[in-house]
Short mmCIF file of N, CA and C in Angstrom, two decimals:
data_model
loop_
_atom_site.label_atom_id
_atom_site.label_comp_id
_atom_site.label_asym_id
_atom_site.label_seq_id
_atom_site.Cartn_x
_atom_site.Cartn_y
_atom_site.Cartn_z
N MET A 1 -20.64 159.33 55.23
CA MET A 1 -21.50 158.21 55.58
C MET A 1 -21.09 156.99 54.75
N ASN A 2 -21.03 155.86 55.37
CA ASN A 2 -20.65 154.62 54.71
C ASN A 2 -21.76 154.17 53.77
N SER A 3 -21.40 153.68 52.59
CA SER A 3 -22.39 153.26 51.62
C SER A 3 -23.21 152.07 52.11
N LEU A 4 -22.66 151.28 53.03
CA LEU A 4 -23.41 150.14 53.54
C LEU A 4 -24.61 150.58 54.37
N THR A 5 -24.50 151.71 55.00
CA THR A 5 -25.59 152.16 55.87
C THR A 5 -26.71 152.82 55.09
N THR A 6 -26.53 153.06 53.80
CA THR A 6 -27.55 153.72 53.00
C THR A 6 -28.35 152.75 52.15
N ILE A 7 -28.18 151.46 52.35
CA ILE A 7 -28.90 150.46 51.57
C ILE A 7 -30.39 150.52 51.89
N ASP A 8 -31.20 150.43 50.86
CA ASP A 8 -32.65 150.42 51.04
C ASP A 8 -33.06 149.02 51.46
N LEU A 9 -33.35 148.86 52.74
CA LEU A 9 -33.65 147.55 53.29
C LEU A 9 -35.04 147.04 52.93
N ASP A 10 -35.90 147.89 52.35
CA ASP A 10 -37.25 147.47 52.03
C ASP A 10 -37.36 146.73 50.70
N ASN A 11 -36.45 146.98 49.79
CA ASN A 11 -36.55 146.39 48.45
C ASN A 11 -36.03 144.97 48.36
N GLN A 12 -35.17 144.57 49.26
CA GLN A 12 -34.54 143.26 49.19
C GLN A 12 -34.27 142.79 50.61
N PRO A 13 -34.50 141.51 50.88
CA PRO A 13 -34.21 141.02 52.24
C PRO A 13 -32.75 141.29 52.62
N LEU A 14 -32.56 141.63 53.89
CA LEU A 14 -31.23 141.99 54.38
C LEU A 14 -30.21 140.89 54.11
N ILE A 15 -30.60 139.66 54.30
CA ILE A 15 -29.65 138.55 54.14
C ILE A 15 -29.13 138.48 52.70
N GLU A 16 -30.00 138.72 51.72
CA GLU A 16 -29.57 138.70 50.32
C GLU A 16 -28.62 139.86 50.03
N GLN A 17 -28.89 141.02 50.63
CA GLN A 17 -28.00 142.16 50.45
C GLN A 17 -26.63 141.87 51.04
N ILE A 18 -26.61 141.23 52.19
CA ILE A 18 -25.33 140.92 52.83
C ILE A 18 -24.54 139.92 52.00
N TYR A 19 -25.21 138.90 51.47
CA TYR A 19 -24.52 137.97 50.56
C TYR A 19 -23.89 138.74 49.40
N GLY A 20 -24.64 139.69 48.86
CA GLY A 20 -24.13 140.49 47.74
C GLY A 20 -22.93 141.33 48.14
N ILE A 21 -22.99 141.93 49.32
CA ILE A 21 -21.87 142.76 49.81
C ILE A 21 -20.63 141.90 49.99
N ILE A 22 -20.80 140.76 50.64
CA ILE A 22 -19.66 139.87 50.88
C ILE A 22 -19.07 139.37 49.57
N ASP A 23 -19.94 138.93 48.65
CA ASP A 23 -19.46 138.43 47.36
C ASP A 23 -18.73 139.52 46.57
N THR A 24 -19.23 140.74 46.62
CA THR A 24 -18.57 141.85 45.93
C THR A 24 -17.21 142.13 46.53
N LYS A 25 -17.11 142.11 47.86
CA LYS A 25 -15.83 142.34 48.52
C LYS A 25 -14.83 141.23 48.15
N ILE A 26 -15.29 139.99 48.08
CA ILE A 26 -14.42 138.88 47.71
C ILE A 26 -13.94 139.03 46.27
N GLN A 27 -14.85 139.40 45.38
CA GLN A 27 -14.46 139.61 43.98
C GLN A 27 -13.42 140.72 43.87
N TYR A 28 -13.59 141.77 44.64
CA TYR A 28 -12.64 142.87 44.60
C TYR A 28 -11.27 142.44 45.13
N ILE A 29 -11.26 141.65 46.18
CA ILE A 29 -9.99 141.13 46.71
C ILE A 29 -9.30 140.27 45.65
N ASP A 30 -10.07 139.42 44.97
CA ASP A 30 -9.49 138.59 43.90
C ASP A 30 -8.92 139.46 42.79
N TYR A 31 -9.63 140.52 42.43
CA TYR A 31 -9.15 141.44 41.40
C TYR A 31 -7.84 142.10 41.85
N GLN A 32 -7.82 142.60 43.10
CA GLN A 32 -6.61 143.23 43.62
C GLN A 32 -5.44 142.26 43.64
N THR A 33 -5.70 141.02 44.02
CA THR A 33 -4.64 140.02 44.08
C THR A 33 -4.09 139.75 42.68
N ASN A 34 -4.96 139.62 41.70
CA ASN A 34 -4.51 139.41 40.32
C ASN A 34 -3.68 140.58 39.83
N ARG A 35 -4.10 141.80 40.15
CA ARG A 35 -3.34 142.98 39.74
C ARG A 35 -1.96 143.00 40.42
N MET A 36 -1.92 142.61 41.69
CA MET A 36 -0.64 142.57 42.42
C MET A 36 0.32 141.59 41.77
N VAL A 37 -0.19 140.41 41.42
CA VAL A 37 0.66 139.40 40.78
C VAL A 37 1.17 139.92 39.45
N ASN A 38 0.28 140.50 38.67
CA ASN A 38 0.69 141.04 37.37
C ASN A 38 1.71 142.16 37.52
N ASN A 39 1.52 143.03 38.52
CA ASN A 39 2.49 144.10 38.75
C ASN A 39 3.83 143.56 39.23
N LEU A 40 3.79 142.52 40.03
CA LEU A 40 5.02 141.94 40.55
C LEU A 40 5.90 141.39 39.43
N ILE A 41 5.27 140.73 38.51
CA ILE A 41 6.05 140.13 37.42
C ILE A 41 6.17 141.06 36.22
N GLY A 42 5.58 142.25 36.32
CA GLY A 42 5.70 143.22 35.23
C GLY A 42 4.85 142.86 34.04
N PHE A 43 3.75 142.22 34.29
CA PHE A 43 2.89 141.74 33.21
C PHE A 43 1.67 142.63 33.11
N ASP A 44 1.45 143.18 31.93
CA ASP A 44 0.25 143.98 31.68
C ASP A 44 -0.71 143.10 30.91
N ILE A 45 -1.91 142.94 31.43
CA ILE A 45 -2.90 142.05 30.82
C ILE A 45 -3.20 142.44 29.38
N ASN A 46 -3.02 143.72 29.06
CA ASN A 46 -3.28 144.19 27.69
C ASN A 46 -2.07 144.03 26.78
N ASP A 47 -0.95 143.64 27.34
CA ASP A 47 0.29 143.52 26.58
C ASP A 47 0.87 142.12 26.79
N VAL A 48 0.26 141.13 26.18
CA VAL A 48 0.68 139.74 26.34
C VAL A 48 1.98 139.53 25.57
N PRO A 49 3.05 139.08 26.26
CA PRO A 49 4.33 138.90 25.59
C PRO A 49 4.30 137.66 24.68
N GLU A 50 5.13 137.72 23.66
CA GLU A 50 5.31 136.56 22.78
C GLU A 50 6.01 135.47 23.58
N PRO A 51 5.85 134.21 23.19
CA PRO A 51 6.47 133.12 23.95
C PRO A 51 7.98 133.24 24.09
N ASP A 52 8.67 133.84 23.11
CA ASP A 52 10.12 133.94 23.19
C ASP A 52 10.60 135.23 23.85
N GLN A 53 9.66 136.11 24.26
CA GLN A 53 10.02 137.35 24.95
C GLN A 53 10.19 137.10 26.43
N GLU A 54 11.15 137.84 27.04
CA GLU A 54 11.29 137.79 28.49
C GLU A 54 10.26 138.70 29.13
N VAL A 55 9.77 138.29 30.29
CA VAL A 55 8.88 139.15 31.05
C VAL A 55 9.73 139.98 31.98
N ALA A 56 9.69 141.31 31.81
CA ALA A 56 10.54 142.20 32.60
C ALA A 56 9.81 142.63 33.86
N GLY A 57 10.18 142.05 34.98
CA GLY A 57 9.54 142.42 36.22
C GLY A 57 10.53 142.75 37.31
N PHE A 58 11.70 142.16 37.24
CA PHE A 58 12.69 142.35 38.29
C PHE A 58 13.91 143.04 37.69
N ASP A 59 14.10 144.32 38.06
CA ASP A 59 15.23 145.07 37.53
C ASP A 59 16.54 144.61 38.15
N ASN A 60 16.54 144.37 39.43
CA ASN A 60 17.73 143.88 40.11
C ASN A 60 17.31 143.08 41.33
N ALA A 61 18.26 142.47 41.96
CA ALA A 61 17.95 141.57 43.08
C ALA A 61 17.33 142.31 44.26
N ASP A 62 17.83 143.51 44.58
CA ASP A 62 17.28 144.27 45.71
C ASP A 62 15.83 144.67 45.44
N ASN A 63 15.57 145.14 44.25
CA ASN A 63 14.23 145.54 43.88
C ASN A 63 13.29 144.33 43.91
N ALA A 64 13.78 143.21 43.43
CA ALA A 64 12.97 142.00 43.43
C ALA A 64 12.64 141.58 44.86
N HIS A 65 13.61 141.67 45.76
CA HIS A 65 13.39 141.29 47.15
C HIS A 65 12.36 142.21 47.80
N THR A 66 12.49 143.51 47.58
CA THR A 66 11.54 144.49 48.12
C THR A 66 10.15 144.24 47.56
N ASN A 67 10.07 144.02 46.26
CA ASN A 67 8.78 143.76 45.63
C ASN A 67 8.14 142.50 46.19
N CYS A 68 8.93 141.46 46.37
CA CYS A 68 8.40 140.20 46.90
C CYS A 68 7.92 140.36 48.34
N ASP A 69 8.69 141.06 49.17
CA ASP A 69 8.28 141.29 50.56
C ASP A 69 6.97 142.04 50.63
N SER A 70 6.88 143.10 49.84
CA SER A 70 5.66 143.91 49.81
C SER A 70 4.49 143.08 49.30
N PHE A 71 4.75 142.31 48.25
CA PHE A 71 3.71 141.45 47.68
C PHE A 71 3.20 140.44 48.70
N LEU A 72 4.13 139.79 49.41
CA LEU A 72 3.73 138.77 50.38
C LEU A 72 2.95 139.38 51.54
N THR A 73 3.33 140.57 51.97
CA THR A 73 2.60 141.26 53.04
C THR A 73 1.17 141.58 52.59
N GLN A 74 1.04 142.11 51.39
CA GLN A 74 -0.28 142.43 50.86
C GLN A 74 -1.10 141.17 50.62
N LEU A 75 -0.47 140.14 50.12
CA LEU A 75 -1.17 138.88 49.87
C LEU A 75 -1.68 138.28 51.17
N GLU A 76 -0.87 138.36 52.21
CA GLU A 76 -1.28 137.87 53.52
C GLU A 76 -2.50 138.64 54.03
N GLN A 77 -2.49 139.96 53.87
CA GLN A 77 -3.62 140.78 54.31
C GLN A 77 -4.87 140.46 53.50
N HIS A 78 -4.72 140.32 52.19
CA HIS A 78 -5.87 139.97 51.34
C HIS A 78 -6.44 138.60 51.71
N SER A 79 -5.55 137.65 51.99
CA SER A 79 -5.98 136.31 52.36
C SER A 79 -6.74 136.32 53.68
N LYS A 80 -6.23 137.08 54.64
CA LYS A 80 -6.91 137.18 55.94
C LYS A 80 -8.30 137.78 55.76
N THR A 81 -8.39 138.86 55.01
CA THR A 81 -9.68 139.51 54.78
C THR A 81 -10.65 138.57 54.09
N LYS A 82 -10.16 137.85 53.11
CA LYS A 82 -11.02 136.92 52.38
C LYS A 82 -11.50 135.79 53.30
N ARG A 83 -10.61 135.27 54.15
CA ARG A 83 -11.02 134.22 55.11
C ARG A 83 -12.11 134.72 56.04
N LEU A 84 -11.96 135.96 56.52
CA LEU A 84 -12.97 136.53 57.42
C LEU A 84 -14.31 136.70 56.71
N LEU A 85 -14.25 137.16 55.48
CA LEU A 85 -15.49 137.32 54.71
C LEU A 85 -16.16 135.97 54.46
N LEU A 86 -15.37 134.97 54.13
CA LEU A 86 -15.93 133.63 53.90
C LEU A 86 -16.51 133.05 55.19
N LEU A 87 -15.87 133.34 56.31
CA LEU A 87 -16.39 132.88 57.60
C LEU A 87 -17.75 133.54 57.87
N MET A 88 -17.83 134.84 57.68
CA MET A 88 -19.10 135.53 57.91
C MET A 88 -20.17 135.01 56.95
N ARG A 89 -19.77 134.74 55.73
CA ARG A 89 -20.72 134.22 54.74
C ARG A 89 -21.26 132.86 55.18
N SER A 90 -20.39 132.02 55.72
CA SER A 90 -20.82 130.69 56.14
C SER A 90 -21.71 130.75 57.39
N TYR A 91 -21.53 131.76 58.23
CA TYR A 91 -22.34 131.92 59.44
C TYR A 91 -23.63 132.69 59.20
N LEU A 92 -23.75 133.32 58.05
CA LEU A 92 -24.88 134.21 57.79
C LEU A 92 -26.21 133.48 57.85
N SER A 93 -27.11 134.03 58.66
CA SER A 93 -28.47 133.50 58.77
C SER A 93 -29.39 134.66 59.14
N GLU A 94 -30.66 134.38 59.18
CA GLU A 94 -31.63 135.42 59.58
C GLU A 94 -31.36 135.88 61.01
N LEU A 95 -30.83 134.99 61.85
CA LEU A 95 -30.59 135.33 63.25
C LEU A 95 -29.46 136.33 63.44
N ASN A 96 -28.45 136.28 62.57
CA ASN A 96 -27.29 137.15 62.79
C ASN A 96 -27.03 138.11 61.63
N ALA A 97 -28.01 138.29 60.77
CA ALA A 97 -27.81 139.16 59.61
C ALA A 97 -27.45 140.59 60.03
N ARG A 98 -28.14 141.11 61.01
CA ARG A 98 -27.86 142.48 61.48
C ARG A 98 -26.45 142.58 62.09
N ILE A 99 -26.05 141.55 62.81
CA ILE A 99 -24.71 141.53 63.43
C ILE A 99 -23.64 141.58 62.33
N ILE A 100 -23.80 140.73 61.33
CA ILE A 100 -22.82 140.68 60.24
C ILE A 100 -22.86 141.98 59.44
N PHE A 101 -24.05 142.53 59.25
CA PHE A 101 -24.16 143.81 58.55
C PHE A 101 -23.37 144.89 59.30
N GLU A 102 -23.49 144.90 60.62
CA GLU A 102 -22.74 145.86 61.44
C GLU A 102 -21.23 145.66 61.29
N LEU A 103 -20.81 144.41 61.26
CA LEU A 103 -19.38 144.11 61.10
C LEU A 103 -18.86 144.54 59.73
N LEU A 104 -19.70 144.43 58.71
CA LEU A 104 -19.30 144.84 57.36
C LEU A 104 -19.23 146.36 57.24
N SER A 105 -20.04 147.06 58.03
CA SER A 105 -20.03 148.52 57.99
C SER A 105 -18.66 149.02 58.43
N ASN A 106 -18.08 149.85 57.59
CA ASN A 106 -16.74 150.40 57.85
C ASN A 106 -15.68 149.32 58.08
N ASP A 107 -15.92 148.14 57.54
CA ASP A 107 -14.95 147.03 57.63
C ASP A 107 -14.54 146.71 59.07
N GLN A 108 -15.48 146.76 59.99
CA GLN A 108 -15.19 146.47 61.40
C GLN A 108 -14.69 145.04 61.60
N PHE A 109 -15.07 144.13 60.73
CA PHE A 109 -14.66 142.74 60.85
C PHE A 109 -13.15 142.57 60.77
N ARG A 110 -12.46 143.52 60.15
CA ARG A 110 -11.01 143.41 59.96
C ARG A 110 -10.22 143.51 61.27
N GLN A 111 -10.86 143.99 62.32
CA GLN A 111 -10.15 144.09 63.60
C GLN A 111 -10.01 142.73 64.28
N PHE A 112 -10.69 141.72 63.76
CA PHE A 112 -10.68 140.39 64.36
C PHE A 112 -9.71 139.46 63.65
N GLU A 113 -9.22 138.49 64.42
CA GLU A 113 -8.57 137.32 63.83
C GLU A 113 -9.70 136.33 63.56
N GLU A 114 -9.41 135.31 62.80
CA GLU A 114 -10.45 134.35 62.40
C GLU A 114 -11.15 133.72 63.60
N LYS A 115 -10.37 133.25 64.56
CA LYS A 115 -10.94 132.60 65.74
C LYS A 115 -11.77 133.59 66.56
N GLY A 116 -11.27 134.80 66.69
CA GLY A 116 -11.99 135.83 67.44
C GLY A 116 -13.31 136.22 66.79
N LEU A 117 -13.32 136.28 65.46
CA LEU A 117 -14.56 136.61 64.75
C LEU A 117 -15.58 135.50 64.93
N LYS A 118 -15.12 134.27 64.86
CA LYS A 118 -16.01 133.12 65.05
C LYS A 118 -16.64 133.18 66.44
N MET A 119 -15.82 133.43 67.46
CA MET A 119 -16.32 133.52 68.83
C MET A 119 -17.30 134.69 68.97
N HIS A 120 -16.96 135.82 68.37
CA HIS A 120 -17.82 137.00 68.42
C HIS A 120 -19.19 136.71 67.83
N LEU A 121 -19.21 136.06 66.68
CA LEU A 121 -20.49 135.72 66.03
C LEU A 121 -21.29 134.75 66.87
N GLU A 122 -20.62 133.75 67.43
CA GLU A 122 -21.33 132.76 68.24
C GLU A 122 -21.89 133.40 69.52
N LEU A 123 -21.11 134.25 70.17
CA LEU A 123 -21.58 134.90 71.39
C LEU A 123 -22.73 135.86 71.12
N ARG A 124 -22.62 136.63 70.05
CA ARG A 124 -23.68 137.58 69.73
C ARG A 124 -24.97 136.87 69.35
N MET A 125 -24.85 135.68 68.74
CA MET A 125 -26.05 134.93 68.38
C MET A 125 -26.73 134.39 69.64
N LYS A 126 -25.94 134.02 70.63
CA LYS A 126 -26.50 133.52 71.89
C LYS A 126 -27.23 134.64 72.65
N ASP A 127 -26.73 135.87 72.49
CA ASP A 127 -27.33 137.00 73.17
C ASP A 127 -28.72 137.36 72.61
N ARG A 128 -28.99 136.93 71.43
CA ARG A 128 -30.25 137.32 70.76
C ARG A 128 -31.36 136.46 71.20
#
């Protein structure tokens, strides 16, 4: 069972819970992105290099290219997810809180492109 579906809706208004869910997901994406950048350059946050030390992140050109391609693909996916979350956050109201909650359940919102999600939210709001 998804943790989103087990939220106690009586203790806190649904809209506030959804803001919290979206904000937490955004914070996690930011954390993942920071970790990806640090891994790409071989930087450990607990091991800050001296100014005259080289940062060892790229062993050779092929490895660097593969790492960069993978990094850019992941960064693109994180950016898309964050844009969708921010879009839902900006559209969030009492009228569509349940719709957005449903989209957040099991990350259903990820199946949409930004324009498609916007249209979906607008159409579902008209149906209500």
